[in-house]
Short mmCIF file of C-alpha atoms in Angstrom, two decimals:
data_model
loop_
_atom_site.label_atom_id
_atom_site.label_comp_id
_atom_site.label_asym_id
_atom_site.label_seq_id
_atom_site.Cartn_x
_atom_site.Cartn_y
_atom_site.Cartn_z
CA MET A 81 -68.49 -31.15 106.82
CA LYS A 82 -68.92 -28.05 105.79
CA SER A 83 -69.87 -25.07 107.89
CA ARG A 84 -70.46 -21.07 107.52
CA THR A 85 -72.14 -18.55 109.89
CA LEU A 86 -74.50 -16.29 108.49
CA ARG A 87 -76.79 -14.07 109.91
CA ILE A 88 -80.43 -13.45 108.47
CA THR A 89 -80.10 -9.32 106.79
CA ALA A 90 -83.99 -9.63 104.98
CA PRO A 91 -85.87 -7.05 106.37
CA HIS A 92 -88.63 -9.68 106.80
CA GLY A 93 -86.52 -12.66 107.56
CA LEU A 94 -86.64 -15.55 105.40
CA HIS A 95 -90.53 -16.04 104.65
CA VAL A 96 -91.88 -18.48 102.12
CA ARG A 97 -90.64 -16.52 98.91
CA PRO A 98 -87.20 -16.16 99.47
CA ALA A 99 -86.80 -19.51 101.48
CA ALA A 100 -88.08 -21.33 98.31
CA GLN A 101 -85.31 -19.59 96.52
CA LEU A 102 -82.72 -21.16 98.75
CA VAL A 103 -84.63 -24.37 98.28
CA ALA A 104 -84.49 -24.28 94.89
CA LEU A 105 -80.86 -23.34 94.67
CA ALA A 106 -79.76 -26.10 97.79
CA ARG A 107 -81.63 -28.66 95.53
CA THR A 108 -79.43 -28.06 92.33
CA PHE A 109 -76.19 -29.65 94.73
CA GLU A 110 -75.69 -33.38 95.78
CA ALA A 111 -74.57 -32.08 99.16
CA GLU A 112 -76.69 -32.84 101.81
CA ILE A 113 -77.37 -29.36 103.42
CA ALA A 114 -78.90 -28.07 106.24
CA VAL A 115 -80.18 -25.09 107.81
CA CYS A 116 -79.20 -24.78 111.76
CA VAL A 117 -80.41 -22.40 114.38
CA GLY A 118 -79.47 -22.53 117.60
CA ASP A 119 -79.99 -26.67 118.49
CA GLN A 120 -82.25 -26.74 115.78
CA SER A 121 -82.14 -27.78 112.32
CA ALA A 122 -83.64 -28.49 108.92
CA ASN A 123 -83.27 -30.22 105.58
CA ALA A 124 -82.36 -27.43 103.12
CA LYS A 125 -83.31 -28.63 100.10
CA SER A 126 -87.13 -28.74 102.18
CA LEU A 127 -89.19 -25.80 102.13
CA PHE A 128 -91.76 -27.30 104.60
CA CYS A 129 -88.98 -27.94 107.07
CA LEU A 130 -87.24 -24.62 106.57
CA GLN A 131 -90.68 -22.84 107.85
CA LYS A 132 -90.16 -24.99 111.48
CA LEU A 133 -87.01 -22.35 111.93
CA PRO A 134 -87.20 -19.01 113.52
CA LEU A 135 -85.42 -17.35 110.58
CA ALA A 136 -86.12 -13.56 111.40
CA SER A 137 -84.46 -11.26 110.35
CA GLY A 138 -81.08 -10.53 112.30
CA THR A 139 -81.07 -14.88 113.43
CA GLU A 140 -78.20 -16.21 113.31
CA ILE A 141 -77.89 -19.23 111.09
CA ALA A 142 -75.35 -22.11 110.36
CA LEU A 143 -75.12 -23.42 106.57
CA GLN A 144 -73.69 -27.09 106.89
CA ALA A 145 -73.26 -29.58 103.83
CA ASN A 146 -71.36 -32.44 103.79
CA GLY A 147 -70.64 -33.79 100.23
CA SER A 148 -68.92 -33.71 96.90
CA ASP A 149 -69.61 -30.18 96.02
CA ALA A 150 -70.31 -28.60 99.88
CA GLU A 151 -67.84 -26.18 99.22
CA GLN A 152 -69.65 -24.48 96.36
CA ALA A 153 -73.18 -24.96 97.63
CA LEU A 154 -72.04 -23.01 100.97
CA GLU A 155 -70.81 -20.03 98.43
CA GLN A 156 -73.40 -19.61 96.46
CA LEU A 157 -76.72 -19.81 99.22
CA SER A 158 -74.78 -17.33 101.57
CA ALA A 159 -74.04 -15.12 98.21
CA LEU A 160 -77.78 -16.04 98.07
CA LEU A 161 -78.81 -15.51 101.65
CA GLU A 162 -76.71 -12.00 101.47
CA SER A 163 -78.81 -10.65 98.32
CA LEU A 164 -81.78 -11.11 99.87
#
């Protein structure tokens, strides 16, 4: 399993629209991808699951991916989150 730690920098946090962008991108990868906040985690391919996490601006999250394209998934998802 590969992992990256990021901080949400979007001024309004990861609300529905940016979360939907994350889900759409995550679904393009075969890897299993999770977003973790503290001891909570959610499937990055499910908007419903992501919305249960506290994803306010400034929150530190861990992206975890497992699968053949895990590194590429982490790279592209990190770039997306940093651009929001």
